[in-house]
XYZ file of C-alpha atoms in Angstrom:
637
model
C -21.595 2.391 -10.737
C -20.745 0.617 -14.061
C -17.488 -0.385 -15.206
C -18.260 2.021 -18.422
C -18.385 5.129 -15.417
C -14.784 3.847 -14.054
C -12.894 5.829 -13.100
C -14.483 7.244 -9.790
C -14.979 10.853 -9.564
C -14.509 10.742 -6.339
C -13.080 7.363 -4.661
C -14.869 9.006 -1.123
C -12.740 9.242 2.392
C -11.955 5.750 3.918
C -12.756 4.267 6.728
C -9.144 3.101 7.685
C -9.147 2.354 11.475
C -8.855 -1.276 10.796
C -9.587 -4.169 7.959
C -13.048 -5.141 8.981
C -14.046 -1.407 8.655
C -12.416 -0.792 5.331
C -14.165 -3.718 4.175
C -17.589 -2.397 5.178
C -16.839 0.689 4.183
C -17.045 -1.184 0.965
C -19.734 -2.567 0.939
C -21.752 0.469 1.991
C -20.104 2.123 -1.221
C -22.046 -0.108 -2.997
C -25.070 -1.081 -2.007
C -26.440 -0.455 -5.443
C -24.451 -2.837 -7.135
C -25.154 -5.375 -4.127
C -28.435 -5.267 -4.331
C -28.720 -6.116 -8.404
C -26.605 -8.867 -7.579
C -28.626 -10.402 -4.092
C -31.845 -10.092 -6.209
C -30.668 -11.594 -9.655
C -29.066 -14.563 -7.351
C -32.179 -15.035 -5.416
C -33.552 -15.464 -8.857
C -30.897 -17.448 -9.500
C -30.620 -19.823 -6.437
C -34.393 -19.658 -5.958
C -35.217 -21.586 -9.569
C -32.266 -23.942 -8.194
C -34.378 -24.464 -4.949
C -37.854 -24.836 -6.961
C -36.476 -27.402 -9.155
C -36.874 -30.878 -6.690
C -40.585 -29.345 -5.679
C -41.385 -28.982 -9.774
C -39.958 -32.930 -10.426
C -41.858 -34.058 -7.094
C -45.155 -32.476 -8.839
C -44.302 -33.883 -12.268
C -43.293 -37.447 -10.700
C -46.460 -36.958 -8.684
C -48.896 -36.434 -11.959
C -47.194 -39.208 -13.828
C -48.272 -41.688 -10.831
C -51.940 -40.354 -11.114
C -51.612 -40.559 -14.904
C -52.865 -36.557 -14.353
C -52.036 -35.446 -18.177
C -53.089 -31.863 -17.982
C -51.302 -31.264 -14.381
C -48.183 -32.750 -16.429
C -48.222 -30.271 -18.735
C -48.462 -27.588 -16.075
C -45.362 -29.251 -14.587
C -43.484 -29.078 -17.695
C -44.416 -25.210 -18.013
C -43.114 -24.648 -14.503
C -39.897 -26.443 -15.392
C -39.331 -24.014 -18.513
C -40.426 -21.378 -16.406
C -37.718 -22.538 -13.397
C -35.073 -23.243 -16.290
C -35.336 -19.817 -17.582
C -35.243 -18.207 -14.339
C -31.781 -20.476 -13.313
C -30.274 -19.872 -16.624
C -30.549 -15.976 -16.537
C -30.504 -15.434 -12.901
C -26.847 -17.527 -13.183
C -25.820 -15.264 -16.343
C -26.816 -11.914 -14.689
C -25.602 -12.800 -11.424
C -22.100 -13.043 -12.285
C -22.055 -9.752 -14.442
C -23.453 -8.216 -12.000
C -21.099 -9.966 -9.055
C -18.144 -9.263 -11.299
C -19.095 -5.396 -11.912
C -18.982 -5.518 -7.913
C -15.303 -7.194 -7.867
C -14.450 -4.656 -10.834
C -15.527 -1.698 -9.760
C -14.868 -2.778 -5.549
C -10.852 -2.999 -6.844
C -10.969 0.107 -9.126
C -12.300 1.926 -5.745
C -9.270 0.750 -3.760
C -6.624 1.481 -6.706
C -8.064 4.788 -7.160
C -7.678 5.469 -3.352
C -3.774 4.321 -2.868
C -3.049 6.315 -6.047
C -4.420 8.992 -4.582
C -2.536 8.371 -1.608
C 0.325 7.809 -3.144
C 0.561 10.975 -4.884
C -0.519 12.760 -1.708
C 2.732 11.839 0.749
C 5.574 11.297 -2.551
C 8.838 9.759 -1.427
C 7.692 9.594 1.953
C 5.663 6.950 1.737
C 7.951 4.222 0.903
C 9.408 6.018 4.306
C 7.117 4.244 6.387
C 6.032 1.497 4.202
C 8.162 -0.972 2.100
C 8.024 -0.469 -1.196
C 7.138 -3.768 -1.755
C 4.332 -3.764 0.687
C 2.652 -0.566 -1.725
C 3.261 -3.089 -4.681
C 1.884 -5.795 -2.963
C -1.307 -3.632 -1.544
C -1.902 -2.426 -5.309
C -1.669 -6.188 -7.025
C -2.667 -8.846 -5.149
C -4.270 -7.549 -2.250
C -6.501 -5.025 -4.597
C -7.629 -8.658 -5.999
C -8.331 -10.602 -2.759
C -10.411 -7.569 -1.493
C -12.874 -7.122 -4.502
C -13.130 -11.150 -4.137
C -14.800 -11.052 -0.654
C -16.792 -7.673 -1.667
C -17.983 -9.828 -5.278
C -18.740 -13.074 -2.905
C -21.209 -11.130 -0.183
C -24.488 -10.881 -2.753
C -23.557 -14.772 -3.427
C -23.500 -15.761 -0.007
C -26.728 -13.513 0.539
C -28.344 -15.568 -2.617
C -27.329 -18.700 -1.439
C -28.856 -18.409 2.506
C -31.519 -17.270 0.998
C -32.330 -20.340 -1.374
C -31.269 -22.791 1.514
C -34.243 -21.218 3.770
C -36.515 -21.398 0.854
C -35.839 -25.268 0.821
C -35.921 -25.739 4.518
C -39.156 -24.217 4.317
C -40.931 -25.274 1.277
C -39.653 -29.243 2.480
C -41.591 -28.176 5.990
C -44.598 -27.577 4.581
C -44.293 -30.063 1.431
C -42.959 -33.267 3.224
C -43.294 -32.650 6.996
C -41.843 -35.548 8.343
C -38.656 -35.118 5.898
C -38.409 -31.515 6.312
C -37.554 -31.579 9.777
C -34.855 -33.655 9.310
C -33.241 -31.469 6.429
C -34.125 -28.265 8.534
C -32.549 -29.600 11.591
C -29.502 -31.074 9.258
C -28.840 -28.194 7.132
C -27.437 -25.901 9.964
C -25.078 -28.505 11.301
C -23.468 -29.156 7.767
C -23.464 -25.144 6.965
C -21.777 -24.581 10.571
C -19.274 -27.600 10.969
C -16.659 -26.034 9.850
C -17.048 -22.723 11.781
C -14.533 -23.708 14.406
C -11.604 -24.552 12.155
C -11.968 -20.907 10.505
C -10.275 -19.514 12.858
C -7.203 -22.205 12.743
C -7.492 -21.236 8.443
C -7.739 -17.762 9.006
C -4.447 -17.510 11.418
C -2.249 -19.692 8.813
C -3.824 -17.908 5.728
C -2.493 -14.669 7.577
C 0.786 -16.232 7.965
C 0.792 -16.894 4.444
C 0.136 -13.645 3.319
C 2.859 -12.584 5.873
C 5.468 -14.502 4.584
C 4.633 -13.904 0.866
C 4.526 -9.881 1.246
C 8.419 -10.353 2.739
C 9.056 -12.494 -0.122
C 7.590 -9.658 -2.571
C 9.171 -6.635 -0.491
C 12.477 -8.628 -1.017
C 12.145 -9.424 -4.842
C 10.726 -5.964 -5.296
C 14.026 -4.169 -2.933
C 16.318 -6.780 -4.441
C 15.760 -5.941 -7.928
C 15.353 -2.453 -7.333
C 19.039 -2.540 -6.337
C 20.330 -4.663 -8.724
C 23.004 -3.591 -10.375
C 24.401 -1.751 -6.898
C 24.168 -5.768 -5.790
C 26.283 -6.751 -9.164
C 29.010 -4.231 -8.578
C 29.649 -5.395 -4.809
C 29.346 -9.133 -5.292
C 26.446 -9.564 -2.996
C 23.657 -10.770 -6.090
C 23.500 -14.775 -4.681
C 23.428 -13.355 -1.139
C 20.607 -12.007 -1.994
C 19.659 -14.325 -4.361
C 19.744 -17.389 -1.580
C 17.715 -14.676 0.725
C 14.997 -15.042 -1.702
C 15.129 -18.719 -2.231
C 14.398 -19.320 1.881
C 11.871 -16.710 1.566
C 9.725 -18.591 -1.403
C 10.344 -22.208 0.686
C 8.869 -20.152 3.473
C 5.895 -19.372 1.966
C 5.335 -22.747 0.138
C 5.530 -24.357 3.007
C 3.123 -21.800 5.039
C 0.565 -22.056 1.818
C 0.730 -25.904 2.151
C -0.069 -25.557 5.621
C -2.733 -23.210 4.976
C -4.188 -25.471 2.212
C -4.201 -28.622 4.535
C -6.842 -26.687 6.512
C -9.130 -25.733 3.891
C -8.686 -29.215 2.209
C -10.018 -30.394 5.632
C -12.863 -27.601 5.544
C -13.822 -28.900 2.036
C -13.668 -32.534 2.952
C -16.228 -31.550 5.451
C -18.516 -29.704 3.235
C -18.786 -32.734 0.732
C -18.933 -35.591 3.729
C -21.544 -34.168 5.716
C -23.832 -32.998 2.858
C -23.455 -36.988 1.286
C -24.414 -38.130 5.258
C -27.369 -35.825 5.118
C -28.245 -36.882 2.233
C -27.970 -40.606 3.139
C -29.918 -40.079 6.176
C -32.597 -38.455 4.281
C -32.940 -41.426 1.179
C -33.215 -44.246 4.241
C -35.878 -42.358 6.483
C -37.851 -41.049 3.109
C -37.292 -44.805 1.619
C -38.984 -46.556 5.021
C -41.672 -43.133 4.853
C -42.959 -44.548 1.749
C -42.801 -47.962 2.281
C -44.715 -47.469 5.263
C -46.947 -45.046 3.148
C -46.670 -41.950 5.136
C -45.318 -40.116 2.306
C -45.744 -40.672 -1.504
C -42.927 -41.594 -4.035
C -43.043 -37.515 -5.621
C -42.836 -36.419 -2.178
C -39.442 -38.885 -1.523
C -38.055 -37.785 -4.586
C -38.518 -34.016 -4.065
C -36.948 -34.704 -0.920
C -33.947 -36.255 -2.598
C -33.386 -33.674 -4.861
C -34.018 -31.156 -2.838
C -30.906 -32.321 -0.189
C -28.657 -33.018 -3.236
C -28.907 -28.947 -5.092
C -28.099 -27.651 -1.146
C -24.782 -29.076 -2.197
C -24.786 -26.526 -4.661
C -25.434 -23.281 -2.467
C -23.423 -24.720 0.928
C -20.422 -24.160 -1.356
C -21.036 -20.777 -1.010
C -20.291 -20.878 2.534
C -16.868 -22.361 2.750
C -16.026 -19.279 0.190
C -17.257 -16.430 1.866
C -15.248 -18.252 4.874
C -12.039 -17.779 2.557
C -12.473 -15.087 0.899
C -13.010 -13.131 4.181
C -10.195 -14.945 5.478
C -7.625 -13.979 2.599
C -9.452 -10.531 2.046
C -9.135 -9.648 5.984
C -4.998 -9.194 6.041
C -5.310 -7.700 2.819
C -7.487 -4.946 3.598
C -5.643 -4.333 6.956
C -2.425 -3.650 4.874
C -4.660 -1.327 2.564
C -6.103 0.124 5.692
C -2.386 0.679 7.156
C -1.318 2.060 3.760
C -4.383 4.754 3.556
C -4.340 5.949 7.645
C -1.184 7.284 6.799
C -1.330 11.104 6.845
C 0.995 13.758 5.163
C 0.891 15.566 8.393
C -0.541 15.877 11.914
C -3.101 18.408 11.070
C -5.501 15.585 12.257
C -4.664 17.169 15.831
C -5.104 20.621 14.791
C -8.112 22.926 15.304
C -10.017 23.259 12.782
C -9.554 26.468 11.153
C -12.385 29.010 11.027
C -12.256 29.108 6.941
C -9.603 28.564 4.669
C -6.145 29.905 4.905
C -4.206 32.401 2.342
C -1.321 31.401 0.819
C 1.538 33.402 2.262
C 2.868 36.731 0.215
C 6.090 36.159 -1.763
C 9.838 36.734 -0.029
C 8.348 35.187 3.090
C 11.130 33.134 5.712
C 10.602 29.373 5.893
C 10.768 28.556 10.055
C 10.573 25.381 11.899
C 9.255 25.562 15.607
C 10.363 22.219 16.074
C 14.152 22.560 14.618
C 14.672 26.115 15.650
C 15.621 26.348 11.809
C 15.162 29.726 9.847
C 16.151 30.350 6.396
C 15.792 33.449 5.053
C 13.960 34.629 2.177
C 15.702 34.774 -1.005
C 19.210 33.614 0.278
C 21.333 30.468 0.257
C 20.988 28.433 3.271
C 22.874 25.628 4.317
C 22.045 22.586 6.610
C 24.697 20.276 8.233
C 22.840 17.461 10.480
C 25.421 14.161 11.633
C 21.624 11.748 11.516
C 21.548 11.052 7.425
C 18.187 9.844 8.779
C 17.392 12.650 10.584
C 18.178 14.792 7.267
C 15.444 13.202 5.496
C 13.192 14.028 8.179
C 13.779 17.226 7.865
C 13.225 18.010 4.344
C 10.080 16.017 4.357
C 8.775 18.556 7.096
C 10.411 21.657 5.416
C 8.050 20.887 2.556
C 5.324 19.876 4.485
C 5.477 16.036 3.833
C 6.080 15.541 7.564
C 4.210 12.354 8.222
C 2.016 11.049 11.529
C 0.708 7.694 11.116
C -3.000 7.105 12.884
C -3.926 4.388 14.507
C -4.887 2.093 11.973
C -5.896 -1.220 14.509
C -7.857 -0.029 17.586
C -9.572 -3.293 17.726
C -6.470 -4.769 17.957
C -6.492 -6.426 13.505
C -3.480 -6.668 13.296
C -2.122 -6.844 9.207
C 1.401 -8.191 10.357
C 2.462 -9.655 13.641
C 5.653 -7.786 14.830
C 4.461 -4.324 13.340
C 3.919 -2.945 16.490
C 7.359 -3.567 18.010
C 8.422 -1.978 14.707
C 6.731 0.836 15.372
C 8.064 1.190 18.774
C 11.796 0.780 17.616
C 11.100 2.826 14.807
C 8.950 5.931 16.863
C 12.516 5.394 19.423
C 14.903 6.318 16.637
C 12.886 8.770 15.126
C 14.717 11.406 17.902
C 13.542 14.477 18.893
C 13.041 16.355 15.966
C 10.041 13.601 14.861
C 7.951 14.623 18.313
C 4.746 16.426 17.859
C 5.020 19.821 17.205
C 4.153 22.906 15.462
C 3.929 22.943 11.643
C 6.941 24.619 9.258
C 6.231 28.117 8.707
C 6.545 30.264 5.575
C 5.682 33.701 5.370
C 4.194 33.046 8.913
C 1.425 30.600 7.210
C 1.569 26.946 8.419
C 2.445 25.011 5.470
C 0.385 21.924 7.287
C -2.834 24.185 7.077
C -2.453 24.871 3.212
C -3.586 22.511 0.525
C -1.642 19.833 -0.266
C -0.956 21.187 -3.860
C -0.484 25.185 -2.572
C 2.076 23.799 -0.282
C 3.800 21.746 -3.339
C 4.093 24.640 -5.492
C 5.567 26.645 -2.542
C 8.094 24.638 -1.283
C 9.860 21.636 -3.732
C 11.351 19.041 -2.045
C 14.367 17.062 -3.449
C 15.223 13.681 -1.396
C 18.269 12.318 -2.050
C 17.334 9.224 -3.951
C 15.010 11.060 -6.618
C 13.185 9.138 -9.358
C 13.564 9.281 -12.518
C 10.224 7.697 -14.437
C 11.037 6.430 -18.368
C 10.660 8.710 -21.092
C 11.877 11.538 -23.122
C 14.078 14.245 -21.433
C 11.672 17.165 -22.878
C 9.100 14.682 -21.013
C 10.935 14.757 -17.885
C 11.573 18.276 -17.534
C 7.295 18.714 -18.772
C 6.846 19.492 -14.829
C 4.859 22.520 -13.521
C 7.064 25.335 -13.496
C 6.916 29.215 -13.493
C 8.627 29.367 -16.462
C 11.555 31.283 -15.403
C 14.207 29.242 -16.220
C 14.274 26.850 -18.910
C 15.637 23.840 -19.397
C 19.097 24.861 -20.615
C 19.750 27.026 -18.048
C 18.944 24.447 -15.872
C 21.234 21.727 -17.078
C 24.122 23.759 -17.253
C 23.704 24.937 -13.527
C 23.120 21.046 -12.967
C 26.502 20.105 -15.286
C 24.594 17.597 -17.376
C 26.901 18.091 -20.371
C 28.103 14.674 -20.301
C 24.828 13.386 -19.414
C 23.204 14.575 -22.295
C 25.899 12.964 -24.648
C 25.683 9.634 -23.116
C 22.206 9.900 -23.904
C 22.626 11.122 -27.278
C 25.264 8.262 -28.158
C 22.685 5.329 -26.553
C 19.522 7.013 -28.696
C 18.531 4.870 -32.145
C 19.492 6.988 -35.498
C 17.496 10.093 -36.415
C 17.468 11.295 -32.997
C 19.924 14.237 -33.006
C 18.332 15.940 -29.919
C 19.516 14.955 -26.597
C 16.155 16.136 -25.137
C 14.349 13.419 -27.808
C 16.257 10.649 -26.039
C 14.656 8.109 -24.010
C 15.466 7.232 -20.305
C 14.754 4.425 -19.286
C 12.973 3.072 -16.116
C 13.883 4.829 -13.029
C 16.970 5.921 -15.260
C 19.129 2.290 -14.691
C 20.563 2.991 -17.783
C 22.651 5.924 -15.998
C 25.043 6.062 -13.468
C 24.270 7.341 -9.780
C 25.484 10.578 -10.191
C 23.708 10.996 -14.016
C 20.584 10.751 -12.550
C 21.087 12.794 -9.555
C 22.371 15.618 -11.942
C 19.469 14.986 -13.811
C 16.991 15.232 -11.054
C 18.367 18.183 -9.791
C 17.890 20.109 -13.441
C 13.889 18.890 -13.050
C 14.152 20.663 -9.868
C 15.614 23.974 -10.595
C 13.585 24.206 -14.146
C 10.250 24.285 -11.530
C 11.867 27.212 -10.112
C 9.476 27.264 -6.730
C 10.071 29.933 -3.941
C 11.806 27.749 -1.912
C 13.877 24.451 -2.914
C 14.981 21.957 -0.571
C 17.762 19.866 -2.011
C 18.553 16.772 0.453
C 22.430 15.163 -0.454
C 21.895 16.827 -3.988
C 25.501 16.014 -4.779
C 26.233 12.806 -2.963
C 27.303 10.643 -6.213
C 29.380 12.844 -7.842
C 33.212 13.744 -8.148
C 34.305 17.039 -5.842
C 35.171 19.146 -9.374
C 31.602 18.710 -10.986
C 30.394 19.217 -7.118
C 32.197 22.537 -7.435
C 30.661 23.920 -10.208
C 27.339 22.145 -9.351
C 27.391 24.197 -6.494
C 28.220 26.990 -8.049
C 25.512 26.820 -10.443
C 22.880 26.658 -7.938
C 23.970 29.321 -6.606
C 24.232 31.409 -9.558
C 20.187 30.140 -10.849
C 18.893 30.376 -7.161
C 20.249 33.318 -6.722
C 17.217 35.905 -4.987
C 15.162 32.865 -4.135
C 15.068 31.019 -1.237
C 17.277 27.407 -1.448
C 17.670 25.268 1.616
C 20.423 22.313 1.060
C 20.810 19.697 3.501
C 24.751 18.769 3.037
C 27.908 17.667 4.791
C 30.074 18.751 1.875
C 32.485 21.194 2.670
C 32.304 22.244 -1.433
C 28.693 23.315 -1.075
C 28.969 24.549 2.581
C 31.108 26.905 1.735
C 29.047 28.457 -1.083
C 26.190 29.027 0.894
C 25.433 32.151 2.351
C 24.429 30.791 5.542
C 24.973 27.531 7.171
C 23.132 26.246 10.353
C 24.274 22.840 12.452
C 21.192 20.761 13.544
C 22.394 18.807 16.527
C 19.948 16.323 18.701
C 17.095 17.709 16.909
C 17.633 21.604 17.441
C 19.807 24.280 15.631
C 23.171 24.040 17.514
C 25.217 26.942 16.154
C 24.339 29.710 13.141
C 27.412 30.883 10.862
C 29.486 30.812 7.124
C 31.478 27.573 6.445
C 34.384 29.035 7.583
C 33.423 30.498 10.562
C 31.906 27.330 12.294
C 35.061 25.576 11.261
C 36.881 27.664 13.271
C 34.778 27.599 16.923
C 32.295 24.561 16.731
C 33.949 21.195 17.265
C 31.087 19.244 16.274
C 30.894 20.692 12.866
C 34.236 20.808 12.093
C 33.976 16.801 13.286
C 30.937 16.382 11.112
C 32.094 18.023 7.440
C 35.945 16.772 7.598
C 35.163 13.513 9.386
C 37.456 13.704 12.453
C 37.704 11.606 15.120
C 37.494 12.473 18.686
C 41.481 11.690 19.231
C 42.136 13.692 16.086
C 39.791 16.625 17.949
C 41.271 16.890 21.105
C 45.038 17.109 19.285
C 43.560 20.098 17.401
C 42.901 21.691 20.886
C 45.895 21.407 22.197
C 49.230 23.956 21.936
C 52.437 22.839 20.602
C 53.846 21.526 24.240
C 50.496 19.379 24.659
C 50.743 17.968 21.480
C 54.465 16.979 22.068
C 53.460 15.213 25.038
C 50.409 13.897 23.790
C 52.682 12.404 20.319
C 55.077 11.454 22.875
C 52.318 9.274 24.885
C 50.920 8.155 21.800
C 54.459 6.666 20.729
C 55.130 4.987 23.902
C 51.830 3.470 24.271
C 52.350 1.741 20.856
């Protein structure tokens, strides 16, 4: 793979049980690439490691005043310089191709992920974790994959020496081959001291960029309540965190580097006062001492490469174990399925949508409406209505942890998930599991609408360019949506010669608007797709009861025949659908109009008009109970 060929036709399945695996899962992707790079650097590294026998020789022939062996020497030198100079120059292309093209893999594969679960990945993953995944840790992981073929190179070359000093200058060679391997592995047992404060780190600073990325995010909500320096100072202890964990971590690899420069200079040392009484005593001659010499002072050179594949394994490791915990997320459990015997058909048209796990039908082609008292639990919901439901696999068997603490999140979070986030059967429509279709089938069935939809910068006409089935158009759809106003704010804000609303620009994630602009807005994308069924979660949570009204209304009036699903407390749209069903602890609690479970369910009626459990029991009582009870009430204050 060249960086010409990027992108990857196919990025490949990941191996995401934990962040040693994804790393060699790599690697393995390509060995091609790795093996260009090992041989050009044991081109490389193997002229750097000929280059004290080749001045030994020359030094050697200038003693015996041997003219035409000199000449040879010099030939060998070109010969070695050549071989340095473009081993060195096709090493790194080649290493940086692997960096390139390791990072373009990874990209390629959250993307893909990414698009695969929607809005419910930042569900189970901050969205500044994703960010920080896609930027830095994308970077840290093609460093260690880039640095392997060095490493390789380098070993490689520091044999070669060992060897070639064993057979050139016996008595010296032992010493370097006995020396070598102490200076490469000194600093093996502080790595795992670096490693754990390097993690901590790249713990603290992936808070830090989760909170700048969240705080910003939520900016202007943060401006219009006052809490902007809360925040502000939140950040401030977060960044002396981490520069105080980075100075920590760079204490320790100071230390490691001190020791790859001291022991190498006492090696060398040792090697210069044993050679030196060698030749006085005659045992070994001067070309001999100096080949020696320079042979101990390139290692210098390739022992480097030790103390970086020691951090760039140790910076890559957390990084690929968040990428690992990012990509073992699933869209559903179908991981626990059967397989199925071939592929499944896509369900005939006018089909009900069921849940197993909810009890939940809503009926083809009519207007159903959801009341659950969890907002959490709500979002839950719609996810698995439209087949987002999402199981996360165990992503550490071996016990990598990316993030200390994750696992008692998991457990707090897996305890508040309820009852309705259990394993269970998939959502039905038409009778077809909408787990066992294809991710895109499923989309184009069912369109889910969370209640804090995106809005991505642009032209209208290029936010409405969605896949539709052309049934309703845009106009249509704003009107049911009641994006009059929207559409002349927009209009107003555009630069002059713009005289089409739909040839304004929004800008990112739609800040320019207010709350319930872009939810209107959002809600028009949705109904211009026109899909068989819609599921609208809190579609009208940010805007005033009259435009609620007729937003309701107009949903209603452009749904009408199709199958809509809205997950509401509003009494406004409740009592426009045709059928309304209360979710309680997980399970469909009571079926019913608006104004019918008003009437004879206590928890909905406490639910959609927000009563409290005093105010409940007076509405159960007859006119000589509620005396008394007013009476009692009175006294006791």
């Amino acid at each position: 793979m060249q960086i010409s060929d990027l992108p990857y036709p196919d990025p490949g399945v990941p191996d995401a049980r934990s962040g040693p695996r994804f790393l060699l899962w790599l690697g393995r992707g390509q060995l091609g690439g790795q093996l260009k790079s090992l041989c050009w650097g044991m081109l490389h590294f193997g002229g750097v490691a000929g280059l004290p026998y080749a001045v030994g020789l020359g030094i050697d022939a200038v003693v015996d005043r041997e003219a035409n062996r000199l000449l040879l020497v010099g030939g060998l030198l070109v010969l070695i310089g050549v071989a340095i100079s473009v081993g060195d120059a096709m090493l790194h292309r080649t290493a940086v191709t692997n960096w390139i093209t390791a990072a373009a893999r990874v990209q390629q594969l959250l993307a893909r992920k990414t698009a695969e679960l929607g809005s419910a990945l930042t569900r189970r993953v901050a969205a500044g974790e994703v960010v920080a995944v896609s930027t830095g840790d994308v970077e840290k992981i093609g460093w260690f994959v880039e640095a392997v073929s060095r490493f390789l190179a380098a070993v490689f070359s520091i044999v070669l020496v060992c060897v070639g000093l064993m057979f050139y200058a016996p008595e010296l060679g032992v010493v370097v081959a006995v020396g070598v391997p102490v200076v490469a592995l000194a600093s093996l047992p502080l790595l795992p001291r670096a490693t754990r404060r390097a993690d901590i780190q790249r713990e603290k600073a992936g808070k830090a960029t989760e909170l700048a990325s969240d705080t910003v995010a939520g900016l202007r909500v943060l401006r219009g309540i006052g809490g902007e320096e809360l925040f502000l100072g939140r950040y401030r202890e977060a960044s002396q965190e981490v520069r105080k964990a980075a100075v920590r971590s760079a204490r320790m690899w100071a230390l490691i580097s001190a020791i790859q420069v001291v022991l190498p200079g006492l090696l060398l040392i040792t090697v210069v006062w044993y050679g030196a009484s060698l030749a006085l005593d005659g045992r070994i001659a001067v070309g001999e001492l100096v080949a020696a010499f320079s042979a101990v002072a390139t290692l210098l050179y390739p022992l480097r490469h030790f103390e970086e594949i020691a951090m760039a394994y140790s910076f890559s490791r957390p990084s690929a174990q968040r990428a690992a915990r990012v990509l073992s997320l699933t869209r559903t459990d179908a991981a626990e399925r059967p397989e199925q015997a071939g592929p499944v058909q896509e369900p005939a048209a006018g089909g009900d949508l069921y849940d197993p796990r909810t009890g939940l039908l809503a009926p083809a082609g009519r207007f159903t409406a959801v009341v659950c008292g969890d907002p959490d639990l709500a979002g839950r919901l719609a996810e698995r209505l439209g087949g987002h439901a999402m199981e996360e696999q165990d992503a550490d068997p071996d016990g990598d942890a990316g993030r200390s603490g994750d696992g008692e999140r998991d457990q707090e979070r897996e305890r508040d998930r309820g009852p309705a986030a259990k394993d269970g059967p998939s959502v039905l429509l038409g009778g077809v599991a909408l787990d066992d279709l294809e991710l895109a089938a499923a989309r184009r069935l069912v369109l889910v609408q969370d209640k804090d939809p995106v809005l991505l910068s642009g032209t209208l006409r290029e936010l409405f360019d969605v896949p539709a089935s052309g049934a309703v158009d845009s106009d249509a759809a704003l009107a049911a949506a009641q994006c009059a106003d929207v559409l002349d704010a927009l209009l107003q804000s555009a630069p002059d010669g713009v005289d089409d609303p739909m040839d304004a620009r929004i800008t990112e994630r739609g800040r320019s608007l207010s709350g319930g602009q872009r939810q209107r807005l959002a809600l028009a994308r949705s109904l211009v797709t026109d899909p068989e069924v819609l599921v609208l979660d809190e579609p009208t949570s940010a805007v005033d009861s009259h435009t609620e009204a007729r937003i309701a209304d107009g949903i209603a009036g452009l749904r009408a025949g199709r199958t809509t699903v809205v997950l509401a407390s509003s009494p406004l749209l409740l009592d426009r659908a045709e059928r309304v069903v209360l979710i309680a602890d997980g399970t469909v609690a009571a079926v019913g109009t608006h104004r019918e479970l008003l009437h004879r369910e206590p928890l909905y009626r406490a639910v959609v008009t927000r009563e409290t459990d005093e105010e409940q029991r007076l509405a159960g009582l007859g006119m000589t109970e509620l005396e008394e009870a007013l009476t009692e009430i009175e006294e006791s204050a």
